[in-house]
Amino acid sequence: MTWSSRLDNAEPITRYASGVVALLGFVACLLVAFRWQWVERHYREVVAKIAVAAFRAVAGGSAILSRTSPPAPGDGVDLPWLSTTAVAVVGYMLWELAGVIGDSKYKSAKEKKAAEYEVEVETLTQDRDDAAFEATRLKWLLTHLRETVSHKVQRVRRAVEEASGTRASVQQAREGLAPEEQIRIILESLAALFRIEVISTGGSIAQNFRVGLYVEEDGRLSPRDAFDLATKSHKPFASPQTHPERFRLDTPTGTSHAVRCVREGQTLIVPDCASEPGFEYFGDVQRNYLRSMVAYPLADCRPEGIVLVRAALLIDTDVAGYFREEDRAMIESRIREFVVRIDLEHAIRGLTSL
């Protein structure tokens, strides 16, 4: 068999094979373009590269063979291997296109997964840091609560020692339990807790906190106990005296947040008093020290141990943005721990006053 006849026999086989693989290339283009989610699970860059390399070889071989084939008899227009070369070239282009699309989508998917992984790592890291910070917050809370109990234990022990050898009187029990003094200590501890958190998180040691326990008296809320961390004063609130109408429980509008939280039965958090639409300053002087606040309603306040009255616990600071709505759960949880101890002292006051 001559070389020419061998080429003639190889040409239709090569053309048929090229057509089949070109069709597969067309299908591959459609799949990577429109069904990438399915293809992605099976896609491998090396497979696409091998397919493209194979078609390069077929296209190149067809071109070489077409150049080495003798012209067909006739008018000289009929070129051997022309159709086969064309099919091979088209197939090569289809597989090249499939490879380009596939590589692009594959790389994009890898970059997306890497970005998602990075975000997930950052999220987990932030969750870990948040958990560590919450654990530290809990430690601060327990420390301050323990200190309030320690004060009371020492006071009771002193009363017991003074009554040693005799039967303790009711007056000695009152002096040992001292609910009024203990409530002041509780408010001092609550203000100090916020100061510790500010300092521990890089805030200013000069940031001030004021805490006030407002209790219903004659139809209005009055500060029964209070504490100013900066001045150490237990009577820091002048507004109930200078603007008594704003603290009346029957005033329809323009009331203080203490009255509002009692009426609405929910905690009111004001991140920035200066920009809060529903907040009103009683005077320009307040703008200097009242920047952010919380008003917490007491659900079961019995100052004398028996009669239920309306009451609220207010905490404010001179730094705007300190109390935030996103911290509501933490703020309410912290305040509840101190309020239940205030309720205990109110019950003791009622018992020792009988």
mmCIF file of C-alpha atoms in Angstrom:
data_model
loop_
_atom_site.group_PDB
_atom_site.id
_atom_site.type_symbol
_atom_site.label_atom_id
_atom_site.label_comp_id
_atom_site.label_asym_id
_atom_site.label_seq_id
_atom_site.Cartn_x
_atom_site.Cartn_y
_atom_site.Cartn_z
ATOM 1 C CA MET A 1 0.000 0.000 0.000
ATOM 2 C CA THR A 2 1.417 3.338 -1.056
ATOM 3 C CA TRP A 3 1.846 6.351 1.268
ATOM 4 C CA SER A 4 -0.851 8.204 -0.654
ATOM 5 C CA SER A 5 -3.395 5.401 -0.201
ATOM 6 C CA ARG A 6 -2.603 5.192 3.475
ATOM 7 C CA LEU A 7 -3.263 8.906 3.836
ATOM 8 C CA ASP A 8 -6.522 8.512 1.947
ATOM 9 C CA ASN A 9 -7.663 5.771 4.368
ATOM 10 C CA ALA A 10 -6.598 7.764 7.469
ATOM 11 C CA GLU A 11 -8.346 10.945 6.423
ATOM 12 C CA PRO A 12 -12.025 9.839 6.908
ATOM 13 C CA ILE A 13 -11.170 8.110 10.206
ATOM 14 C CA THR A 14 -9.466 11.226 11.504
ATOM 15 C CA ARG A 15 -12.318 13.443 10.290
ATOM 16 C CA TYR A 16 -14.919 11.257 12.013
ATOM 17 C CA ALA A 17 -12.968 11.123 15.275
ATOM 18 C CA SER A 18 -12.399 14.876 15.158
ATOM 19 C CA GLY A 19 -16.115 15.455 14.596
ATOM 20 C CA VAL A 20 -17.077 13.294 17.591
ATOM 21 C CA VAL A 21 -14.622 15.005 19.914
ATOM 22 C CA ALA A 22 -15.604 18.424 18.526
ATOM 23 C CA LEU A 23 -19.202 17.623 19.400
ATOM 24 C CA LEU A 24 -18.068 16.665 22.893
ATOM 25 C CA GLY A 25 -16.244 19.999 23.056
ATOM 26 C CA PHE A 26 -19.461 21.796 22.168
ATOM 27 C CA VAL A 27 -21.324 19.907 24.903
ATOM 28 C CA ALA A 28 -18.497 20.728 27.335
ATOM 29 C CA CYS A 29 -18.873 24.434 26.501
ATOM 30 C CA LEU A 30 -22.581 24.300 27.228
ATOM 31 C CA LEU A 31 -22.065 22.461 30.508
ATOM 32 C CA VAL A 32 -19.370 24.745 31.915
ATOM 33 C CA ALA A 33 -21.319 27.815 30.779
ATOM 34 C CA PHE A 34 -24.810 26.882 32.005
ATOM 35 C CA ARG A 35 -24.463 23.902 34.376
ATOM 36 C CA TRP A 36 -21.365 24.877 36.295
ATOM 37 C CA GLN A 37 -22.745 23.866 39.698
ATOM 38 C CA TRP A 38 -22.934 20.273 38.497
ATOM 39 C CA VAL A 39 -19.679 20.394 36.532
ATOM 40 C CA GLU A 40 -17.791 21.946 39.444
ATOM 41 C CA ARG A 41 -17.981 18.734 41.459
ATOM 42 C CA HIS A 42 -16.186 16.846 38.670
ATOM 43 C CA TYR A 43 -14.122 19.569 37.050
ATOM 44 C CA ARG A 44 -10.358 19.162 37.051
ATOM 45 C CA GLU A 45 -8.020 21.589 35.380
ATOM 46 C CA VAL A 46 -5.718 18.784 34.238
ATOM 47 C CA VAL A 47 -8.521 17.012 32.321
ATOM 48 C CA ALA A 48 -9.407 20.170 30.409
ATOM 49 C CA LYS A 49 -5.751 20.816 29.627
ATOM 50 C CA ILE A 50 -5.230 17.239 28.355
ATOM 51 C CA ALA A 51 -8.299 17.532 26.095
ATOM 52 C CA VAL A 52 -7.066 20.829 24.666
ATOM 53 C CA ALA A 53 -3.574 19.405 24.141
ATOM 54 C CA ALA A 54 -5.033 16.378 22.318
ATOM 55 C CA PHE A 55 -6.965 18.609 19.934
ATOM 56 C CA ARG A 56 -3.947 20.717 19.333
ATOM 57 C CA ALA A 57 -2.158 17.567 18.259
ATOM 58 C CA VAL A 58 -5.053 16.490 16.002
ATOM 59 C CA ALA A 59 -5.371 19.932 14.436
ATOM 60 C CA GLY A 60 -1.643 20.178 13.943
ATOM 61 C CA GLY A 61 -1.408 16.661 12.541
ATOM 62 C CA SER A 62 -4.260 17.335 10.129
ATOM 63 C CA ALA A 63 -2.554 20.465 8.927
ATOM 64 C CA ILE A 64 0.729 18.615 8.401
ATOM 65 C CA LEU A 65 -0.949 15.740 6.569
ATOM 66 C CA SER A 66 -2.903 18.133 4.398
ATOM 67 C CA ARG A 67 0.364 19.698 3.307
ATOM 68 C CA THR A 68 1.989 16.346 2.527
ATOM 69 C CA SER A 69 -0.995 14.882 0.592
ATOM 70 C CA PRO A 70 -0.727 15.035 -3.193
ATOM 71 C CA PRO A 71 -3.288 17.121 -5.015
ATOM 72 C CA ALA A 72 -6.375 15.230 -6.066
ATOM 73 C CA PRO A 73 -6.913 14.757 -9.789
ATOM 74 C CA GLY A 74 -9.283 17.197 -11.332
ATOM 75 C CA ASP A 75 -9.385 20.950 -11.601
ATOM 76 C CA GLY A 76 -7.022 21.461 -8.604
ATOM 77 C CA VAL A 77 -9.716 22.910 -6.317
ATOM 78 C CA ASP A 78 -10.317 19.753 -4.263
ATOM 79 C CA LEU A 79 -7.847 19.899 -1.310
ATOM 80 C CA PRO A 80 -7.306 16.652 0.653
ATOM 81 C CA TRP A 81 -7.711 16.895 4.477
ATOM 82 C CA LEU A 82 -9.303 20.332 4.251
ATOM 83 C CA SER A 83 -12.590 19.265 5.882
ATOM 84 C CA THR A 84 -10.761 17.157 8.455
ATOM 85 C CA THR A 85 -8.484 20.064 9.374
ATOM 86 C CA ALA A 86 -11.473 22.381 9.635
ATOM 87 C CA VAL A 87 -13.273 19.983 11.976
ATOM 88 C CA ALA A 88 -10.138 19.560 14.074
ATOM 89 C CA VAL A 89 -9.652 23.322 14.294
ATOM 90 C CA VAL A 90 -13.290 23.882 15.309
ATOM 91 C CA GLY A 91 -13.034 21.102 17.883
ATOM 92 C CA TYR A 92 -9.813 22.591 19.230
ATOM 93 C CA MET A 93 -11.474 26.001 19.529
ATOM 94 C CA LEU A 94 -14.472 24.497 21.351
ATOM 95 C CA TRP A 95 -12.314 22.642 23.847
ATOM 96 C CA GLU A 96 -10.093 25.687 24.287
ATOM 97 C CA LEU A 97 -13.198 27.766 24.980
ATOM 98 C CA ALA A 98 -14.523 25.148 27.404
ATOM 99 C CA GLY A 99 -11.166 25.163 29.154
ATOM 100 C CA VAL A 100 -11.073 28.950 29.392
ATOM 101 C CA ILE A 101 -14.614 29.152 30.774
ATOM 102 C CA GLY A 102 -14.019 26.239 33.104
ATOM 103 C CA ASP A 103 -10.706 27.625 34.381
ATOM 104 C CA SER A 104 -12.275 31.021 34.940
ATOM 105 C CA LYS A 105 -15.224 29.611 36.867
ATOM 106 C CA TYR A 106 -13.015 27.175 38.758
ATOM 107 C CA LYS A 107 -10.646 29.926 39.842
ATOM 108 C CA SER A 108 -13.546 32.170 40.785
ATOM 109 C CA ALA A 109 -15.053 29.344 42.836
ATOM 110 C CA LYS A 110 -11.714 28.753 44.561
ATOM 111 C CA GLU A 111 -11.348 32.448 45.321
ATOM 112 C CA LYS A 112 -14.914 32.562 46.629
ATOM 113 C CA LYS A 113 -14.304 29.540 48.860
ATOM 114 C CA ALA A 114 -11.060 31.058 50.095
ATOM 115 C CA ALA A 115 -12.859 34.329 50.866
ATOM 116 C CA GLU A 116 -15.682 32.464 52.625
ATOM 117 C CA TYR A 117 -13.153 30.465 54.602
ATOM 118 C CA GLU A 118 -11.363 33.649 55.595
ATOM 119 C CA VAL A 119 -14.647 35.215 56.686
ATOM 120 C CA GLU A 120 -15.516 32.065 58.617
ATOM 121 C CA VAL A 121 -12.140 32.135 60.360
ATOM 122 C CA GLU A 122 -12.606 35.818 61.194
ATOM 123 C CA THR A 123 -16.110 35.106 62.483
ATOM 124 C CA LEU A 124 -14.917 32.236 64.659
ATOM 125 C CA THR A 125 -12.042 34.357 65.924
ATOM 126 C CA GLN A 126 -14.446 37.188 66.741
ATOM 127 C CA ASP A 127 -16.801 34.734 68.458
ATOM 128 C CA ARG A 128 -13.893 33.461 70.522
ATOM 129 C CA ASP A 129 -12.870 36.988 71.461
ATOM 130 C CA ASP A 130 -16.470 37.897 72.286
ATOM 131 C CA ALA A 131 -16.819 34.806 74.448
ATOM 132 C CA ALA A 132 -13.592 35.658 76.259
ATOM 133 C CA PHE A 133 -14.771 39.233 76.805
ATOM 134 C CA GLU A 134 -18.168 38.045 78.072
ATOM 135 C CA ALA A 135 -16.381 35.706 80.466
ATOM 136 C CA THR A 136 -14.337 38.668 81.695
ATOM 137 C CA ARG A 137 -17.502 40.734 82.072
ATOM 138 C CA LEU A 138 -19.058 37.942 84.097
ATOM 139 C CA LYS A 139 -15.951 37.843 86.294
ATOM 140 C CA TRP A 140 -16.220 41.608 86.918
ATOM 141 C CA LEU A 141 -19.917 41.243 87.737
ATOM 142 C CA LEU A 142 -19.381 38.378 90.178
ATOM 143 C CA THR A 143 -16.506 40.244 91.817
ATOM 144 C CA HIS A 144 -18.623 43.322 92.470
ATOM 145 C CA LEU A 145 -21.573 41.273 93.676
ATOM 146 C CA ARG A 146 -19.276 39.372 96.008
ATOM 147 C CA GLU A 147 -17.941 42.648 97.384
ATOM 148 C CA THR A 148 -21.438 43.877 98.222
ATOM 149 C CA VAL A 149 -22.130 40.650 100.093
ATOM 150 C CA SER A 150 -18.759 40.936 101.842
ATOM 151 C CA HIS A 151 -19.671 44.391 103.148
ATOM 152 C CA LYS A 152 -22.888 43.045 104.596
ATOM 153 C CA VAL A 153 -21.182 40.008 106.128
ATOM 154 C CA GLN A 154 -18.635 42.218 107.899
ATOM 155 C CA ARG A 155 -21.351 44.525 109.195
ATOM 156 C CA VAL A 156 -23.436 41.643 110.530
ATOM 157 C CA ARG A 157 -20.365 40.122 112.183
ATOM 158 C CA ARG A 158 -19.623 43.398 113.939
ATOM 159 C CA ALA A 159 -23.174 43.486 115.253
ATOM 160 C CA VAL A 160 -22.854 39.910 116.476
ATOM 161 C CA GLU A 161 -19.579 40.706 118.240
ATOM 162 C CA GLU A 162 -21.109 43.749 119.937
ATOM 163 C CA ALA A 163 -23.985 41.608 121.175
ATOM 164 C CA SER A 164 -21.679 38.813 122.336
ATOM 165 C CA GLY A 165 -22.731 37.383 125.664
ATOM 166 C CA THR A 166 -26.162 39.007 125.550
ATOM 167 C CA ARG A 167 -29.353 38.530 123.607
ATOM 168 C CA ALA A 168 -29.251 40.669 120.457
ATOM 169 C CA SER A 169 -31.899 43.376 120.344
ATOM 170 C CA VAL A 170 -34.015 44.375 117.361
ATOM 171 C CA GLN A 171 -32.043 47.592 117.146
ATOM 172 C CA GLN A 172 -28.767 45.674 116.923
ATOM 173 C CA ALA A 173 -30.283 43.557 114.144
ATOM 174 C CA ARG A 174 -31.283 46.716 112.318
ATOM 175 C CA GLU A 175 -27.780 48.145 112.651
ATOM 176 C CA GLY A 176 -26.204 44.887 111.527
ATOM 177 C CA LEU A 177 -28.451 44.378 108.519
ATOM 178 C CA ALA A 178 -28.622 48.134 107.685
ATOM 179 C CA PRO A 179 -30.676 47.897 104.451
ATOM 180 C CA GLU A 180 -30.358 51.621 103.642
ATOM 181 C CA GLU A 181 -26.584 51.505 103.859
ATOM 182 C CA GLN A 182 -26.469 48.280 101.867
ATOM 183 C CA ILE A 183 -28.551 49.801 99.049
ATOM 184 C CA ARG A 184 -26.068 52.676 98.835
ATOM 185 C CA ILE A 185 -23.240 50.152 98.613
ATOM 186 C CA ILE A 186 -25.089 48.281 95.848
ATOM 187 C CA LEU A 187 -25.496 51.459 93.798
ATOM 188 C CA GLU A 188 -21.836 52.364 94.344
ATOM 189 C CA SER A 189 -20.809 48.891 93.206
ATOM 190 C CA LEU A 190 -22.962 49.112 90.070
ATOM 191 C CA ALA A 191 -21.391 52.437 89.060
ATOM 192 C CA ALA A 192 -17.908 51.072 89.811
ATOM 193 C CA LEU A 193 -18.609 48.030 87.642
ATOM 194 C CA PHE A 194 -19.202 50.244 84.608
ATOM 195 C CA ARG A 195 -16.047 52.216 85.400
ATOM 196 C CA ILE A 196 -13.965 49.010 85.568
ATOM 197 C CA GLU A 197 -15.294 47.912 82.182
ATOM 198 C CA VAL A 198 -14.457 51.279 80.614
ATOM 199 C CA ILE A 199 -10.893 51.241 81.928
ATOM 200 C CA SER A 200 -10.323 47.579 81.008
ATOM 201 C CA THR A 201 -11.398 48.206 77.406
ATOM 202 C CA GLY A 202 -9.146 51.212 76.922
ATOM 203 C CA GLY A 203 -11.627 53.935 77.829
ATOM 204 C CA SER A 204 -10.976 57.040 79.882
ATOM 205 C CA ILE A 205 -10.671 56.721 83.629
ATOM 206 C CA ALA A 206 -12.411 60.106 83.848
ATOM 207 C CA GLN A 207 -15.676 58.783 82.382
ATOM 208 C CA ASN A 208 -18.378 59.282 84.969
ATOM 209 C CA PHE A 209 -21.459 57.226 85.841
ATOM 210 C CA ARG A 210 -24.476 58.167 87.908
ATOM 211 C CA VAL A 211 -26.971 55.658 89.271
ATOM 212 C CA GLY A 212 -30.355 56.553 90.684
ATOM 213 C CA LEU A 213 -33.132 54.504 92.264
ATOM 214 C CA TYR A 214 -36.431 56.332 91.661
ATOM 215 C CA VAL A 215 -39.437 55.294 93.744
ATOM 216 C CA GLU A 216 -43.068 56.393 93.573
ATOM 217 C CA GLU A 217 -44.006 58.943 96.233
ATOM 218 C CA ASP A 218 -47.217 60.986 96.189
ATOM 219 C CA GLY A 219 -47.865 60.355 92.493
ATOM 220 C CA ARG A 220 -44.357 61.092 91.243
ATOM 221 C CA LEU A 221 -40.971 59.405 91.017
ATOM 222 C CA SER A 222 -38.394 60.596 93.522
ATOM 223 C CA PRO A 223 -34.752 59.517 93.861
ATOM 224 C CA ARG A 224 -34.774 57.345 96.980
ATOM 225 C CA ASP A 225 -31.099 56.429 96.667
ATOM 226 C CA ALA A 226 -28.447 57.550 94.181
ATOM 227 C CA PHE A 227 -24.701 57.747 93.577
ATOM 228 C CA ASP A 228 -22.375 59.891 91.478
ATOM 229 C CA LEU A 229 -19.082 58.124 90.817
ATOM 230 C CA ALA A 230 -17.145 61.347 90.186
ATOM 231 C CA THR A 231 -18.270 63.321 93.236
ATOM 232 C CA LYS A 232 -19.082 60.327 95.479
ATOM 233 C CA SER A 233 -22.335 62.101 96.247
ATOM 234 C CA HIS A 234 -25.460 60.175 97.115
ATOM 235 C CA LYS A 235 -27.677 63.107 96.115
ATOM 236 C CA PRO A 236 -26.581 63.986 92.587
ATOM 237 C CA PHE A 237 -29.992 64.488 90.998
ATOM 238 C CA ALA A 238 -31.519 67.975 91.097
ATOM 239 C CA SER A 239 -34.059 67.626 88.264
ATOM 240 C CA PRO A 240 -36.832 66.080 90.433
ATOM 241 C CA GLN A 241 -36.752 69.281 92.510
ATOM 242 C CA THR A 242 -36.226 71.811 89.700
ATOM 243 C CA HIS A 243 -38.630 70.132 87.272
ATOM 244 C CA PRO A 244 -41.079 68.154 89.438
ATOM 245 C CA GLU A 245 -43.783 68.141 86.749
ATOM 246 C CA ARG A 246 -41.606 65.933 84.542
ATOM 247 C CA PHE A 247 -41.495 63.239 87.213
ATOM 248 C CA ARG A 248 -45.207 63.086 87.913
ATOM 249 C CA LEU A 249 -46.741 59.793 86.833
ATOM 250 C CA ASP A 250 -49.916 61.506 85.608
ATOM 251 C CA THR A 251 -48.195 64.099 83.396
ATOM 252 C CA PRO A 252 -49.355 63.343 79.813
ATOM 253 C CA THR A 253 -46.339 64.613 77.863
ATOM 254 C CA GLY A 254 -42.789 65.841 78.336
ATOM 255 C CA THR A 255 -42.057 63.381 81.138
ATOM 256 C CA SER A 256 -38.642 62.075 82.152
ATOM 257 C CA HIS A 257 -37.369 58.741 80.921
ATOM 258 C CA ALA A 258 -37.811 57.423 84.446
ATOM 259 C CA VAL A 259 -41.577 57.969 84.133
ATOM 260 C CA ARG A 260 -41.624 56.760 80.529
ATOM 261 C CA CYS A 261 -39.949 53.418 81.272
ATOM 262 C CA VAL A 262 -42.398 52.789 84.151
ATOM 263 C CA ARG A 263 -45.383 53.590 81.955
ATOM 264 C CA GLU A 264 -44.165 51.511 79.019
ATOM 265 C CA GLY A 265 -42.911 48.683 81.228
ATOM 266 C CA GLN A 266 -39.670 48.251 79.316
ATOM 267 C CA THR A 267 -36.041 49.311 79.413
ATOM 268 C CA LEU A 268 -35.300 52.535 77.554
ATOM 269 C CA ILE A 269 -31.793 52.849 76.105
ATOM 270 C CA VAL A 270 -30.588 56.208 74.819
ATOM 271 C CA PRO A 271 -27.241 55.891 72.992
ATOM 272 C CA ASP A 272 -26.846 59.626 72.351
ATOM 273 C CA CYS A 273 -29.091 61.967 74.301
ATOM 274 C CA ALA A 274 -28.222 64.948 72.082
ATOM 275 C CA SER A 275 -29.483 63.253 68.908
ATOM 276 C CA GLU A 276 -32.258 61.040 70.308
ATOM 277 C CA PRO A 277 -35.614 62.211 68.849
ATOM 278 C CA GLY A 278 -37.617 61.232 71.949
ATOM 279 C CA PHE A 279 -35.239 62.710 74.514
ATOM 280 C CA GLU A 280 -35.594 66.180 76.006
ATOM 281 C CA TYR A 281 -33.015 67.990 78.100
ATOM 282 C CA PHE A 282 -34.435 69.854 81.094
ATOM 283 C CA GLY A 283 -31.781 72.551 80.639
ATOM 284 C CA ASP A 284 -28.595 73.331 78.740
ATOM 285 C CA VAL A 285 -26.427 72.383 81.717
ATOM 286 C CA GLN A 286 -27.486 68.746 81.342
ATOM 287 C CA ARG A 287 -25.814 68.600 77.945
ATOM 288 C CA ASN A 288 -22.431 68.721 79.669
ATOM 289 C CA TYR A 289 -22.836 65.547 81.724
ATOM 290 C CA LEU A 290 -25.836 63.629 80.355
ATOM 291 C CA ARG A 291 -24.801 62.009 77.074
ATOM 292 C CA SER A 292 -26.055 58.397 77.203
ATOM 293 C CA MET A 293 -28.454 56.656 79.578
ATOM 294 C CA VAL A 294 -30.555 53.628 80.531
ATOM 295 C CA ALA A 295 -33.922 53.665 82.292
ATOM 296 C CA TYR A 296 -34.908 50.285 83.769
ATOM 297 C CA PRO A 297 -38.387 49.707 85.318
ATOM 298 C CA LEU A 298 -38.550 47.697 88.544
ATOM 299 C CA ALA A 299 -41.351 45.150 88.351
ATOM 300 C CA ASP A 300 -41.554 44.260 92.063
ATOM 301 C CA CYS A 301 -40.378 47.197 94.132
ATOM 302 C CA ARG A 302 -41.563 47.263 97.778
ATOM 303 C CA PRO A 303 -39.437 49.869 99.572
ATOM 304 C CA GLU A 304 -41.143 49.257 102.895
ATOM 305 C CA GLY A 305 -41.297 45.516 102.401
ATOM 306 C CA ILE A 306 -45.037 45.152 101.717
ATOM 307 C CA VAL A 307 -46.661 47.788 99.489
ATOM 308 C CA LEU A 308 -45.856 47.499 95.784
ATOM 309 C CA VAL A 309 -44.936 50.807 94.146
ATOM 310 C CA ARG A 310 -43.731 51.886 90.747
ATOM 311 C CA ALA A 311 -39.994 52.451 90.499
ATOM 312 C CA ALA A 312 -37.106 52.745 88.064
ATOM 313 C CA LEU A 313 -33.337 52.462 88.083
ATOM 314 C CA LEU A 314 -31.533 55.062 85.969
ATOM 315 C CA ILE A 315 -27.904 54.956 84.863
ATOM 316 C CA ASP A 316 -26.292 57.729 82.844
ATOM 317 C CA THR A 317 -22.813 58.660 81.686
ATOM 318 C CA ASP A 318 -21.028 61.647 80.182
ATOM 319 C CA VAL A 319 -19.853 59.784 77.053
ATOM 320 C CA ALA A 320 -22.193 59.562 74.068
ATOM 321 C CA GLY A 321 -22.713 56.148 72.476
ATOM 322 C CA TYR A 322 -21.819 54.158 75.580
ATOM 323 C CA PHE A 323 -25.199 52.489 76.138
ATOM 324 C CA ARG A 324 -26.310 50.842 72.897
ATOM 325 C CA GLU A 325 -29.399 48.989 71.783
ATOM 326 C CA GLU A 326 -27.338 46.002 70.612
ATOM 327 C CA ASP A 327 -26.142 45.532 74.211
ATOM 328 C CA ARG A 328 -29.687 45.426 75.605
ATOM 329 C CA ALA A 329 -29.539 41.797 76.778
ATOM 330 C CA MET A 330 -26.253 42.330 78.616
ATOM 331 C CA ILE A 331 -27.383 45.623 80.172
ATOM 332 C CA GLU A 332 -30.680 44.203 81.416
ATOM 333 C CA SER A 333 -29.043 41.040 82.720
ATOM 334 C CA ARG A 334 -26.472 43.049 84.664
ATOM 335 C CA ILE A 335 -29.046 45.423 86.154
ATOM 336 C CA ARG A 336 -31.304 42.538 87.212
ATOM 337 C CA GLU A 337 -28.491 41.091 89.345
ATOM 338 C CA PHE A 338 -28.292 44.345 91.319
ATOM 339 C CA VAL A 339 -32.045 44.951 91.424
ATOM 340 C CA VAL A 340 -32.759 41.590 93.062
ATOM 341 C CA ARG A 341 -30.303 42.534 95.805
ATOM 342 C CA ILE A 342 -32.030 45.890 96.225
ATOM 343 C CA ASP A 343 -35.338 44.020 96.538
ATOM 344 C CA LEU A 344 -33.784 41.897 99.270
ATOM 345 C CA GLU A 345 -32.735 44.994 101.203
ATOM 346 C CA HIS A 346 -36.236 46.431 100.856
ATOM 347 C CA ALA A 347 -37.628 43.213 102.326
ATOM 348 C CA ILE A 348 -35.134 43.420 105.194
ATOM 349 C CA ARG A 349 -36.120 47.048 105.776
ATOM 350 C CA GLY A 350 -39.749 46.008 106.041
ATOM 351 C CA LEU A 351 -38.904 43.188 108.444
ATOM 352 C CA THR A 352 -36.678 45.242 110.756
ATOM 353 C CA SER A 353 -39.160 48.112 110.893
ATOM 354 C CA LEU A 354 -41.947 45.961 112.371
#
